[in-house]
PDB file of C-alpha atoms and ligand atoms in Angstrom:
ATOM      1  CA  MET A   1     154.905 110.267 166.807  1.00 69.00           C
ATOM      2  CA  ALA A   2     152.342 109.208 169.372  1.00 86.00           C
ATOM      3  CA  VAL A   3     149.413 107.232 168.214  1.00 93.00           C
ATOM      4  CA  LEU A   4     146.045 106.949 170.121  1.00 96.00           C
ATOM      5  CA  ALA A   5     143.822 104.108 169.051  1.00 97.00           C
ATOM      6  CA  VAL A   6     140.097 104.356 169.850  1.00 98.00           C
ATOM      7  CA  ASP A   7     137.458 101.587 169.448  1.00 96.00           C
ATOM      8  CA  ILE A   8     133.813 102.924 169.591  1.00 96.00           C
ATOM      9  CA  GLY A   9     132.022  99.624 169.993  1.00 92.00           C
ATOM     10  CA  ALA A  10     128.245  99.112 170.361  1.00 84.00           C
ATOM     11  CA  THR A  11     128.594  97.720 173.898  1.00 88.00           C
ATOM     12  CA  LYS A  12     132.067  98.905 174.988  1.00 93.00           C
ATOM     13  CA  PHE A  13     134.693 101.553 174.201  1.00 96.00           C
ATOM     14  CA  ALA A  14     138.410 100.827 174.272  1.00 96.00           C
ATOM     15  CA  ALA A  15     141.526 102.904 173.762  1.00 97.00           C
ATOM     16  CA  ALA A  16     145.223 102.412 173.790  1.00 96.00           C
ATOM     17  CA  VAL A  17     148.548 103.963 172.808  1.00 95.00           C
ATOM     18  CA  ALA A  18     150.604 102.457 169.968  1.00 91.00           C
ATOM     19  CA  ILE A  19     154.300 103.037 170.401  1.00 85.00           C
ATOM     20  CA  SER A  20     155.288 101.609 166.990  1.00 83.00           C
ATOM     21  CA  PRO A  21     153.391 100.777 163.764  1.00 82.00           C
ATOM     22  CA  ILE A  22     151.278  97.676 163.959  1.00 83.00           C
ATOM     23  CA  GLY A  23     153.016  94.735 162.383  1.00 78.00           C
ATOM     24  CA  ALA A  24     156.332  96.567 162.096  1.00 72.00           C
ATOM     25  CA  VAL A  25     157.854  94.999 165.272  1.00 70.00           C
ATOM     26  CA  PRO A  26     159.356  91.522 164.554  1.00 69.00           C
ATOM     27  CA  GLY A  27     157.198  88.973 166.294  1.00 67.00           C
ATOM     28  CA  ASP A  28     154.095  91.294 166.442  1.00 68.00           C
ATOM     29  CA  GLU A  29     152.204  88.720 164.341  1.00 65.00           C
ATOM     30  CA  SER A  30     152.831  85.945 166.855  1.00 65.00           C
ATOM     31  CA  THR A  31     151.074  88.006 169.522  1.00 64.00           C
ATOM     32  CA  ALA A  32     148.177  88.896 167.150  1.00 61.00           C
ATOM     33  CA  ALA A  33     145.832  88.897 170.157  1.00 61.00           C
ATOM     34  CA  ARG A  34     147.543  91.931 171.574  1.00 68.00           C
ATOM     35  CA  PRO A  35     150.506  93.201 169.387  1.00 74.00           C
ATOM     36  CA  ALA A  36     153.501  94.341 171.333  1.00 74.00           C
ATOM     37  CA  ALA A  37     153.060  97.864 169.978  1.00 82.00           C
ATOM     38  CA  LEU A  38     149.892  98.516 171.987  1.00 88.00           C
ATOM     39  CA  ARG A  39     150.321  99.970 175.566  1.00 90.00           C
ATOM     40  CA  HIS A  40     147.899 101.227 178.220  1.00 94.00           C
ATOM     41  CA  ILE A  41     144.798  99.411 176.934  1.00 94.00           C
ATOM     42  CA  HIS A  42     141.713 100.608 178.875  1.00 95.00           C
ATOM     43  CA  GLN A  43     138.031  99.842 178.279  1.00 95.00           C
ATOM     44  CA  VAL A  44     134.716 100.864 179.536  1.00 96.00           C
ATOM     45  CA  GLY A  45     131.083  99.611 178.962  1.00 95.00           C
ATOM     46  CA  VAL A  46     128.837 102.042 177.080  1.00 94.00           C
ATOM     47  CA  PRO A  47     126.512 103.654 179.662  1.00 94.00           C
ATOM     48  CA  PRO A  48     122.896 104.401 178.908  1.00 92.00           C
ATOM     49  CA  ARG A  49     123.531 108.183 178.946  1.00 92.00           C
ATOM     50  CA  ASP A  50     126.371 110.707 178.989  1.00 96.00           C
ATOM     51  CA  VAL A  51     127.902 108.468 176.443  1.00 97.00           C
ATOM     52  CA  TRP A  52     130.515 111.000 175.071  1.00 97.00           C
ATOM     53  CA  GLU A  53     131.509 112.031 178.607  1.00 97.00           C
ATOM     54  CA  THR A  54     132.272 108.410 179.421  1.00 97.00           C
ATOM     55  CA  CYS A  55     134.378 108.152 176.239  1.00 97.00           C
ATOM     56  CA  ARG A  56     136.184 111.368 176.932  1.00 98.00           C
ATOM     57  CA  GLU A  57     137.059 110.193 180.298  1.00 98.00           C
ATOM     58  CA  LEU A  58     138.492 106.986 178.962  1.00 98.00           C
ATOM     59  CA  LEU A  59     140.705 108.807 176.469  1.00 98.00           C
ATOM     60  CA  ARG A  60     141.975 111.072 179.267  1.00 97.00           C
ATOM     61  CA  ARG A  61     142.734 107.983 181.444  1.00 97.00           C
ATOM     62  CA  VAL A  62     144.831 106.433 178.528  1.00 96.00           C
ATOM     63  CA  VAL A  63     146.726 109.662 177.830  1.00 95.00           C
ATOM     64  CA  GLY A  64     147.344 110.170 181.513  1.00 95.00           C
ATOM     65  CA  ALA A  65     148.861 106.733 181.870  1.00 95.00           C
ATOM     66  CA  ALA A  66     151.007 107.080 178.770  1.00 94.00           C
ATOM     67  CA  SER A  67     152.269 110.573 180.145  1.00 93.00           C
ATOM     68  CA  ALA A  68     153.472 108.737 183.269  1.00 93.00           C
ATOM     69  CA  ASP A  69     155.317 105.991 181.206  1.00 91.00           C
ATOM     70  CA  GLU A  70     158.842 106.707 180.034  1.00 89.00           C
ATOM     71  CA  ALA A  71     158.489 104.130 177.345  1.00 86.00           C
ATOM     72  CA  CYS A  72     155.788 106.305 175.740  1.00 87.00           C
ATOM     73  CA  GLY A  73     157.921 109.527 176.107  1.00 85.00           C
ATOM     74  CA  GLY A  74     156.820 110.380 179.657  1.00 86.00           C
ATOM     75  CA  ALA A  75     156.041 114.142 180.208  1.00 84.00           C
ATOM     76  CA  ASP A  76     156.932 114.748 176.507  1.00 87.00           C
ATOM     77  CA  PHE A  77     154.103 112.337 175.377  1.00 89.00           C
ATOM     78  CA  GLU A  78     151.702 114.184 173.026  1.00 92.00           C
ATOM     79  CA  VAL A  79     149.095 112.631 170.680  1.00 94.00           C
ATOM     80  CA  THR A  80     149.885 113.358 167.053  1.00 94.00           C
ATOM     81  CA  VAL A  81     147.564 110.882 165.310  1.00 96.00           C
ATOM     82  CA  VAL A  82     144.270 109.379 166.502  1.00 98.00           C
ATOM     83  CA  GLY A  83     142.805 106.313 164.702  1.00 98.00           C
ATOM     84  CA  ILE A  84     139.029 105.927 165.471  1.00 98.00           C
ATOM     85  CA  ALA A  85     137.155 102.829 164.502  1.00 97.00           C
ATOM     86  CA  ALA A  86     133.433 102.927 165.190  1.00 97.00           C
ATOM     87  CA  ALA A  87     130.483 100.562 165.049  1.00 93.00           C
ATOM     88  CA  GLY A  88     128.299 101.685 162.216  1.00 89.00           C
ATOM     89  CA  PRO A  89     126.507 102.830 160.284  1.00 93.00           C
ATOM     90  CA  VAL A  90     129.096 105.678 159.960  1.00 97.00           C
ATOM     91  CA  ASP A  91     129.434 108.596 157.671  1.00 97.00           C
ATOM     92  CA  VAL A  92     133.002 109.296 156.984  1.00 97.00           C
ATOM     93  CA  ARG A  93     132.110 112.473 155.068  1.00 97.00           C
ATOM     94  CA  THR A  94     130.762 114.147 158.262  1.00 97.00           C
ATOM     95  CA  GLY A  95     132.924 112.166 160.688  1.00 98.00           C
ATOM     96  CA  SER A  96     129.829 110.744 162.471  1.00 98.00           C
ATOM     97  CA  THR A  97     128.573 107.474 163.714  1.00 97.00           C
ATOM     98  CA  ALA A  98     125.103 106.133 164.651  1.00 94.00           C
ATOM     99  CA  PRO A  99     125.606 102.656 166.308  1.00 90.00           C
ATOM    100  CA  LEU A 100     122.318 100.892 166.414  1.00 81.00           C
ATOM    101  CA  ASN A 101     122.717  99.920 169.985  1.00 85.00           C
ATOM    102  CA  ILE A 102     123.500 103.514 171.316  1.00 92.00           C
ATOM    103  CA  PRO A 103     120.129 105.318 171.514  1.00 92.00           C
ATOM    104  CA  GLU A 104     121.731 108.634 172.481  1.00 95.00           C
ATOM    105  CA  TRP A 105     123.692 108.613 169.221  1.00 95.00           C
ATOM    106  CA  ARG A 106     120.906 107.315 167.041  1.00 90.00           C
ATOM    107  CA  ASP A 107     120.673 110.454 164.845  1.00 93.00           C
ATOM    108  CA  GLY A 108     124.537 110.392 164.417  1.00 95.00           C
ATOM    109  CA  PHE A 109     127.271 111.666 166.789  1.00 97.00           C
ATOM    110  CA  PRO A 110     130.068 113.777 165.406  1.00 98.00           C
ATOM    111  CA  ILE A 111     132.825 111.670 166.880  1.00 98.00           C
ATOM    112  CA  VAL A 112     135.664 113.148 164.791  1.00 98.00           C
ATOM    113  CA  ALA A 113     134.739 116.782 165.799  1.00 98.00           C
ATOM    114  CA  ALA A 114     134.531 115.688 169.456  1.00 98.00           C
ATOM    115  CA  VAL A 115     137.906 113.921 169.422  1.00 98.00           C
ATOM    116  CA  ARG A 116     139.494 116.900 167.553  1.00 97.00           C
ATOM    117  CA  GLU A 117     138.409 119.221 170.437  1.00 97.00           C
ATOM    118  CA  LEU A 118     140.442 117.062 172.864  1.00 97.00           C
ATOM    119  CA  PHE A 119     143.528 116.822 170.487  1.00 97.00           C
ATOM    120  CA  PRO A 120     143.338 119.920 168.308  1.00 96.00           C
ATOM    121  CA  ALA A 121     146.861 119.505 166.862  1.00 95.00           C
ATOM    122  CA  ALA A 122     146.440 115.746 165.940  1.00 96.00           C
ATOM    123  CA  ASP A 123     145.673 114.160 162.645  1.00 97.00           C
ATOM    124  CA  ILE A 124     142.340 112.278 163.159  1.00 98.00           C
ATOM    125  CA  ARG A 125     141.584 109.231 160.944  1.00 97.00           C
ATOM    126  CA  PHE A 126     138.171 107.569 161.044  1.00 98.00           C
ATOM    127  CA  VAL A 127     136.806 104.270 159.683  1.00 97.00           C
ATOM    128  CA  ILE A 128     134.005 101.803 160.442  1.00 97.00           C
ATOM    129  CA  ASP A 129     134.854  98.942 162.741  1.00 95.00           C
ATOM    130  CA  GLY A 130     134.847  96.401 159.899  1.00 96.00           C
ATOM    131  CA  ALA A 131     137.536  98.259 157.931  1.00 97.00           C
ATOM    132  CA  ALA A 132     139.657  98.388 161.068  1.00 97.00           C
ATOM    133  CA  LEU A 133     139.146  94.600 161.466  1.00 96.00           C
ATOM    134  CA  ALA A 134     140.283  94.035 157.898  1.00 97.00           C
ATOM    135  CA  LEU A 135     143.381  96.298 158.529  1.00 96.00           C
ATOM    136  CA  ALA A 136     144.244  94.332 161.684  1.00 94.00           C
ATOM    137  CA  GLU A 137     143.977  90.975 159.959  1.00 95.00           C
ATOM    138  CA  TYR A 138     146.073  92.409 157.036  1.00 95.00           C
ATOM    139  CA  ARG A 139     148.778  93.678 159.335  1.00 92.00           C
ATOM    140  CA  VAL A 140     149.107  90.902 162.056  1.00 91.00           C
ATOM    141  CA  GLY A 141     146.237  88.421 161.458  1.00 93.00           C
ATOM    142  CA  GLY A 142     144.997  85.968 158.908  1.00 94.00           C
ATOM    143  CA  LEU A 143     145.163  88.200 155.855  1.00 96.00           C
ATOM    144  CA  ARG A 144     148.973  88.734 156.178  1.00 93.00           C
ATOM    145  CA  GLY A 145     150.620  87.887 152.836  1.00 93.00           C
ATOM    146  CA  VAL A 146     147.595  88.308 150.579  1.00 95.00           C
ATOM    147  CA  ARG A 147     146.686  91.290 148.379  1.00 96.00           C
ATOM    148  CA  SER A 148     142.913  90.949 148.546  1.00 98.00           C
ATOM    149  CA  GLY A 149     140.804  89.366 151.126  1.00 98.00           C
ATOM    150  CA  LEU A 150     137.737  89.597 153.343  1.00 98.00           C
ATOM    151  CA  ALA A 151     137.718  89.762 157.167  1.00 98.00           C
ATOM    152  CA  MET A 152     134.531  88.748 158.818  1.00 97.00           C
ATOM    153  CA  THR A 153     133.238  88.697 162.351  1.00 95.00           C
ATOM    154  CA  VAL A 154     130.399  86.313 163.308  1.00 96.00           C
ATOM    155  CA  SER A 155     129.159  86.839 166.868  1.00 92.00           C
ATOM    156  CA  SER A 156     125.764  88.455 167.962  1.00 88.00           C
ATOM    157  CA  GLY A 157     125.754  90.095 164.552  1.00 91.00           C
ATOM    158  CA  ILE A 158     127.832  89.668 161.270  1.00 95.00           C
ATOM    159  CA  GLY A 159     130.188  92.276 160.038  1.00 94.00           C
ATOM    160  CA  GLY A 160     133.314  92.623 157.872  1.00 97.00           C
ATOM    161  CA  GLY A 161     135.791  94.585 156.042  1.00 98.00           C
ATOM    162  CA  ILE A 162     137.497  94.287 152.657  1.00 98.00           C
ATOM    163  CA  ILE A 163     141.181  94.486 151.610  1.00 98.00           C
ATOM    164  CA  SER A 164     141.536  94.980 147.812  1.00 98.00           C
ATOM    165  CA  ASP A 165     144.890  95.246 146.058  1.00 97.00           C
ATOM    166  CA  GLY A 166     146.595  95.878 149.535  1.00 96.00           C
ATOM    167  CA  ARG A 167     144.204  98.687 150.486  1.00 96.00           C
ATOM    168  CA  VAL A 168     141.130  98.789 152.831  1.00 96.00           C
ATOM    169  CA  VAL A 169     137.948  99.504 150.913  1.00 97.00           C
ATOM    170  CA  SER A 170     135.890 102.386 152.305  1.00 96.00           C
ATOM    171  CA  GLY A 171     133.038 103.068 149.907  1.00 96.00           C
ATOM    172  CA  ARG A 172     131.054 106.344 149.383  1.00 97.00           C
ATOM    173  CA  THR A 173     130.060 106.819 152.967  1.00 97.00           C
ATOM    174  CA  GLY A 174     132.552 104.527 154.663  1.00 97.00           C
ATOM    175  CA  ASN A 175     130.191 101.679 155.105  1.00 97.00           C
ATOM    176  CA  ALA A 176     131.697  99.144 152.496  1.00 97.00           C
ATOM    177  CA  GLY A 177     132.054  95.689 153.926  1.00 96.00           C
ATOM    178  CA  HIS A 178     128.605  95.250 155.432  1.00 95.00           C
ATOM    179  CA  VAL A 179     128.659  91.528 154.492  1.00 97.00           C
ATOM    180  CA  GLY A 180     126.030  90.714 157.223  1.00 97.00           C
ATOM    181  CA  HIS A 181     123.442  92.136 154.800  1.00 96.00           C
ATOM    182  CA  ILE A 182     124.236  89.900 151.767  1.00 97.00           C
ATOM    183  CA  VAL A 183     120.907  88.137 151.044  1.00 97.00           C
ATOM    184  CA  VAL A 184     121.036  84.386 151.077  1.00 97.00           C
ATOM    185  CA  PRO A 185     118.594  82.113 149.300  1.00 93.00           C
ATOM    186  CA  GLY A 186     116.123  79.807 151.102  1.00 90.00           C
ATOM    187  CA  TRP A 187     115.379  81.796 154.153  1.00 87.00           C
ATOM    188  CA  ASP A 188     113.244  84.939 154.323  1.00 90.00           C
ATOM    189  CA  VAL A 189     113.914  85.898 157.935  1.00 94.00           C
ATOM    190  CA  PRO A 190     113.287  89.575 158.779  1.00 96.00           C
ATOM    191  CA  CYS A 191     116.518  91.482 159.538  1.00 95.00           C
ATOM    192  CA  ALA A 192     117.349  94.272 162.014  1.00 89.00           C
ATOM    193  CA  CYS A 193     118.201  96.419 159.038  1.00 90.00           C
ATOM    194  CA  GLY A 194     114.577  96.510 157.911  1.00 92.00           C
ATOM    195  CA  GLY A 195     115.121  94.097 155.060  1.00 95.00           C
ATOM    196  CA  ALA A 196     114.686  90.325 155.010  1.00 96.00           C
ATOM    197  CA  GLY A 197     116.833  87.242 154.124  1.00 96.00           C
ATOM    198  CA  CYS A 198     120.173  88.798 155.158  1.00 97.00           C
ATOM    199  CA  VAL A 199     122.779  86.337 156.264  1.00 98.00           C
ATOM    200  CA  GLU A 200     122.974  88.082 159.715  1.00 97.00           C
ATOM    201  CA  ALA A 201     119.283  87.365 160.166  1.00 97.00           C
ATOM    202  CA  VAL A 202     119.918  83.611 159.610  1.00 98.00           C
ATOM    203  CA  ALA A 203     123.503  82.831 160.747  1.00 98.00           C
ATOM    204  CA  SER A 204     124.617  85.130 163.589  1.00 96.00           C
ATOM    205  CA  GLY A 205     124.829  83.715 167.091  1.00 96.00           C
ATOM    206  CA  MET A 206     121.724  85.582 168.071  1.00 95.00           C
ATOM    207  CA  SER A 207     119.696  84.538 165.041  1.00 97.00           C
ATOM    208  CA  SER A 208     120.793  80.925 165.344  1.00 98.00           C
ATOM    209  CA  VAL A 209     119.745  80.940 169.126  1.00 98.00           C
ATOM    210  CA  ARG A 210     116.454  82.429 168.221  1.00 97.00           C
ATOM    211  CA  TRP A 211     115.777  79.781 165.597  1.00 98.00           C
ATOM    212  CA  ALA A 212     116.780  76.967 167.951  1.00 98.00           C
ATOM    213  CA  ARG A 213     114.555  78.173 170.598  1.00 98.00           C
ATOM    214  CA  GLU A 214     111.574  78.343 168.167  1.00 98.00           C
ATOM    215  CA  GLN A 215     112.262  74.659 167.518  1.00 98.00           C
ATOM    216  CA  GLY A 216     112.110  73.955 171.270  1.00 98.00           C
ATOM    217  CA  TRP A 217     115.845  74.108 172.362  1.00 98.00           C
ATOM    218  CA  PRO A 218     115.982  75.574 175.818  1.00 97.00           C
ATOM    219  CA  GLY A 219     119.304  77.441 175.895  1.00 96.00           C
ATOM    220  CA  THR A 220     120.003  81.087 175.602  1.00 96.00           C
ATOM    221  CA  THR A 221     123.500  81.803 174.134  1.00 96.00           C
ATOM    222  CA  GLY A 222     125.518  81.025 171.102  1.00 95.00           C
ATOM    223  CA  LEU A 223     128.051  79.325 173.297  1.00 95.00           C
ATOM    224  CA  ASP A 224     125.352  77.080 174.787  1.00 96.00           C
ATOM    225  CA  LEU A 225     124.248  76.292 171.322  1.00 97.00           C
ATOM    226  CA  ALA A 226     127.842  75.254 170.292  1.00 97.00           C
ATOM    227  CA  ARG A 227     128.210  73.020 173.300  1.00 97.00           C
ATOM    228  CA  ALA A 228     124.859  71.389 172.722  1.00 98.00           C
ATOM    229  CA  ALA A 229     125.773  70.708 169.097  1.00 97.00           C
ATOM    230  CA  GLU A 230     129.097  69.193 170.231  1.00 96.00           C
ATOM    231  CA  ALA A 231     127.089  66.916 172.590  1.00 97.00           C
ATOM    232  CA  GLY A 232     124.952  65.799 169.689  1.00 97.00           C
ATOM    233  CA  ASP A 233     121.686  67.807 170.386  1.00 98.00           C
ATOM    234  CA  PRO A 234     119.872  67.440 167.058  1.00 98.00           C
ATOM    235  CA  ILE A 235     118.229  70.992 167.172  1.00 98.00           C
ATOM    236  CA  ALA A 236     121.582  72.557 167.962  1.00 98.00           C
ATOM    237  CA  LEU A 237     123.241  70.703 165.199  1.00 98.00           C
ATOM    238  CA  ALA A 238     120.466  71.754 162.766  1.00 98.00           C
ATOM    239  CA  ALA A 239     120.837  75.433 163.901  1.00 98.00           C
ATOM    240  CA  LEU A 240     124.656  75.425 163.236  1.00 98.00           C
ATOM    241  CA  SER A 241     124.229  73.569 160.005  1.00 98.00           C
ATOM    242  CA  ARG A 242     121.752  76.236 158.833  1.00 98.00           C
ATOM    243  CA  ALA A 243     124.109  79.005 159.984  1.00 98.00           C
ATOM    244  CA  GLY A 244     127.144  77.386 158.261  1.00 98.00           C
ATOM    245  CA  THR A 245     125.252  76.904 155.043  1.00 98.00           C
ATOM    246  CA  ALA A 246     124.055  80.513 154.931  1.00 98.00           C
ATOM    247  CA  LEU A 247     127.582  81.787 155.777  1.00 98.00           C
ATOM    248  CA  GLY A 248     128.964  79.621 152.908  1.00 98.00           C
ATOM    249  CA  GLN A 249     126.552  81.078 150.550  1.00 98.00           C
ATOM    250  CA  ALA A 250     127.310  84.636 151.480  1.00 98.00           C
ATOM    251  CA  ILE A 251     131.051  84.052 151.346  1.00 98.00           C
ATOM    252  CA  SER A 252     130.700  82.500 147.883  1.00 98.00           C
ATOM    253  CA  SER A 253     128.838  85.551 146.644  1.00 97.00           C
ATOM    254  CA  ALA A 254     131.287  88.017 148.190  1.00 98.00           C
ATOM    255  CA  ALA A 255     134.217  86.100 146.912  1.00 98.00           C
ATOM    256  CA  ALA A 256     133.074  86.148 143.281  1.00 97.00           C
ATOM    257  CA  THR A 257     132.261  89.865 143.530  1.00 97.00           C
ATOM    258  CA  LEU A 258     135.470  90.808 145.096  1.00 97.00           C
ATOM    259  CA  ASP A 259     137.967  88.409 143.467  1.00 97.00           C
ATOM    260  CA  ILE A 260     139.837  87.551 146.747  1.00 97.00           C
ATOM    261  CA  ASP A 261     142.281  84.893 147.902  1.00 94.00           C
ATOM    262  CA  ARG A 262     141.234  84.429 151.505  1.00 98.00           C
ATOM    263  CA  VAL A 263     138.439  84.880 153.974  1.00 98.00           C
ATOM    264  CA  VAL A 264     139.206  85.192 157.692  1.00 98.00           C
ATOM    265  CA  ILE A 265     136.429  84.717 160.221  1.00 97.00           C
ATOM    266  CA  GLY A 266     136.571  85.855 163.835  1.00 95.00           C
ATOM    267  CA  GLY A 267     134.062  86.522 166.592  1.00 93.00           C
ATOM    268  CA  GLY A 268     132.624  84.227 169.287  1.00 92.00           C
ATOM    269  CA  PHE A 269     130.224  82.247 167.194  1.00 95.00           C
ATOM    270  CA  ALA A 270     132.984  81.294 164.692  1.00 94.00           C
ATOM    271  CA  GLU A 271     134.412  79.241 167.592  1.00 93.00           C
ATOM    272  CA  SER A 272     131.575  76.721 167.141  1.00 95.00           C
ATOM    273  CA  GLY A 273     133.769  74.144 165.513  1.00 95.00           C
ATOM    274  CA  GLY A 274     132.891  71.410 162.970  1.00 97.00           C
ATOM    275  CA  PRO A 275     129.096  71.620 163.253  1.00 97.00           C
ATOM    276  CA  LEU A 276     129.350  75.205 161.856  1.00 98.00           C
ATOM    277  CA  TRP A 277     132.502  74.914 159.717  1.00 98.00           C
ATOM    278  CA  GLU A 278     131.667  71.718 157.781  1.00 98.00           C
ATOM    279  CA  PRO A 279     128.364  72.924 156.408  1.00 98.00           C
ATOM    280  CA  LEU A 280     130.061  76.267 155.665  1.00 98.00           C
ATOM    281  CA  ARG A 281     132.852  74.603 153.678  1.00 98.00           C
ATOM    282  CA  ALA A 282     130.365  72.407 151.948  1.00 98.00           C
ATOM    283  CA  ALA A 283     128.259  75.401 150.783  1.00 97.00           C
ATOM    284  CA  VAL A 284     131.450  77.137 149.535  1.00 97.00           C
ATOM    285  CA  ALA A 285     132.372  73.967 147.606  1.00 96.00           C
ATOM    286  CA  ARG A 286     128.926  73.945 146.073  1.00 96.00           C
ATOM    287  CA  HIS A 287     128.589  77.695 145.136  1.00 96.00           C
ATOM    288  CA  ALA A 288     132.169  79.064 144.725  1.00 94.00           C
ATOM    289  CA  ARG A 289     132.752  77.409 141.273  1.00 94.00           C
ATOM    290  CA  LEU A 290     134.313  80.114 139.109  1.00 94.00           C
ATOM    291  CA  GLY A 291     137.900  79.234 138.295  1.00 94.00           C
ATOM    292  CA  PHE A 292     139.352  82.361 140.073  1.00 95.00           C
ATOM    293  CA  ILE A 293     137.789  81.519 143.496  1.00 93.00           C
ATOM    294  CA  ARG A 294     138.197  77.775 143.452  1.00 90.00           C
ATOM    295  CA  GLU A 295     141.414  78.002 145.596  1.00 91.00           C
ATOM    296  CA  LEU A 296     139.658  80.435 148.100  1.00 95.00           C
ATOM    297  CA  GLU A 297     141.081  79.877 151.561  1.00 96.00           C
ATOM    298  CA  ILE A 298     138.677  80.209 154.542  1.00 97.00           C
ATOM    299  CA  LEU A 299     140.399  80.464 157.899  1.00 96.00           C
ATOM    300  CA  LYS A 300     139.518  81.220 161.509  1.00 95.00           C
ATOM    301  CA  SER A 301     140.974  84.529 162.705  1.00 94.00           C
ATOM    302  CA  PRO A 302     144.191  84.171 164.796  1.00 91.00           C
ATOM    303  CA  ILE A 303     143.241  87.488 166.566  1.00 88.00           C
ATOM    304  CA  THR A 304     141.440  86.484 169.712  1.00 76.00           C
ATOM    305  CA  ASP A 305     140.920  89.812 171.408  1.00 76.00           C
ATOM    306  CA  GLY A 306     140.602  93.582 170.527  1.00 86.00           C
ATOM    307  CA  ALA A 307     140.909  93.202 166.692  1.00 91.00           C
ATOM    308  CA  THR A 308     139.132  96.571 166.178  1.00 94.00           C
ATOM    309  CA  LEU A 309     141.475  98.390 168.539  1.00 94.00           C
ATOM    310  CA  VAL A 310     144.453  96.835 166.813  1.00 93.00           C
ATOM    311  CA  GLY A 311     143.040  97.941 163.393  1.00 95.00           C
ATOM    312  CA  ALA A 312     142.363 101.480 164.754  1.00 96.00           C
ATOM    313  CA  ALA A 313     146.146 101.571 165.705  1.00 94.00           C
ATOM    314  CA  ALA A 314     147.105 100.278 162.253  1.00 93.00           C
ATOM    315  CA  LEU A 315     145.002 102.939 160.552  1.00 94.00           C
ATOM    316  CA  ALA A 316     146.695 105.688 162.718  1.00 92.00           C
ATOM    317  CA  SER A 317     150.223 104.444 162.177  1.00 84.00           C
ATOM    318  CA  GLU A 318     149.948 103.734 158.346  1.00 80.00           C
TER     319      GLU A 318
HETATM  320 ZN1   ZN B   1     119.920  93.161 156.882  1.00 84.14          ZN
END
């Protein structure tokens, strides 16, 4: 069995071959950033046009590299399963994705049909990126050992995926886990989804930078904001406190709804340290009061790179 893992991100595409099931190799979890099972990882930025041609070329490159590698079977290498994780919204019923940041695909691109044309004999599996993230955390990351948990990413946006009773939750159209659009009280900020007051509109890296700049802070990135907070800048501290509080509120609501043991948070903005995490934990302590979530654990993700690709490989090798 040869597994091809594909990550259709909003800003980059990545693909790799998995030579064994993710998490099945002893020690895989200690290399959660890049499990030992993954080989021939290639990636490419999403171009402004000819998007599918660029993706197809990437897949050919990965398969070509695997065919030249004896560890992958050499000349006998043949893709039998493809796991695709795509930025959403997706529609798993039609096998299509319409990432907000890819204008050429705005009306939905039939990614499953396109990949099937390349690998007609392969079994093609398709999920939203948040579901792949949850699977990666469950197999080799911070959700190992729990039956029910939430994986989140907090970076320029906020996304997530749910594991319930040991299975990833998909939903009617495959879009379950869109935790970035949990509405949080106290802020009525317009959101990119068209609504208002979503946690992503308050607490993402981009939203926090925008708010800080409106208060007169001169920086431009989430990383700058974290550094400024660490140095004691009052606006940066207020921005991270605001983000942490909103995240803690959203997490409390999600935990009560889902009845989960653990929340794992990855993404660049989650690296902001105490100025983000202390208000987050304080908000959870205030709002998550029901007995069954009082022991809720909230951890930073141990997966530092390529979680979605790892999840796509896990999906394909289940
Ligand atoms: Zn929203």
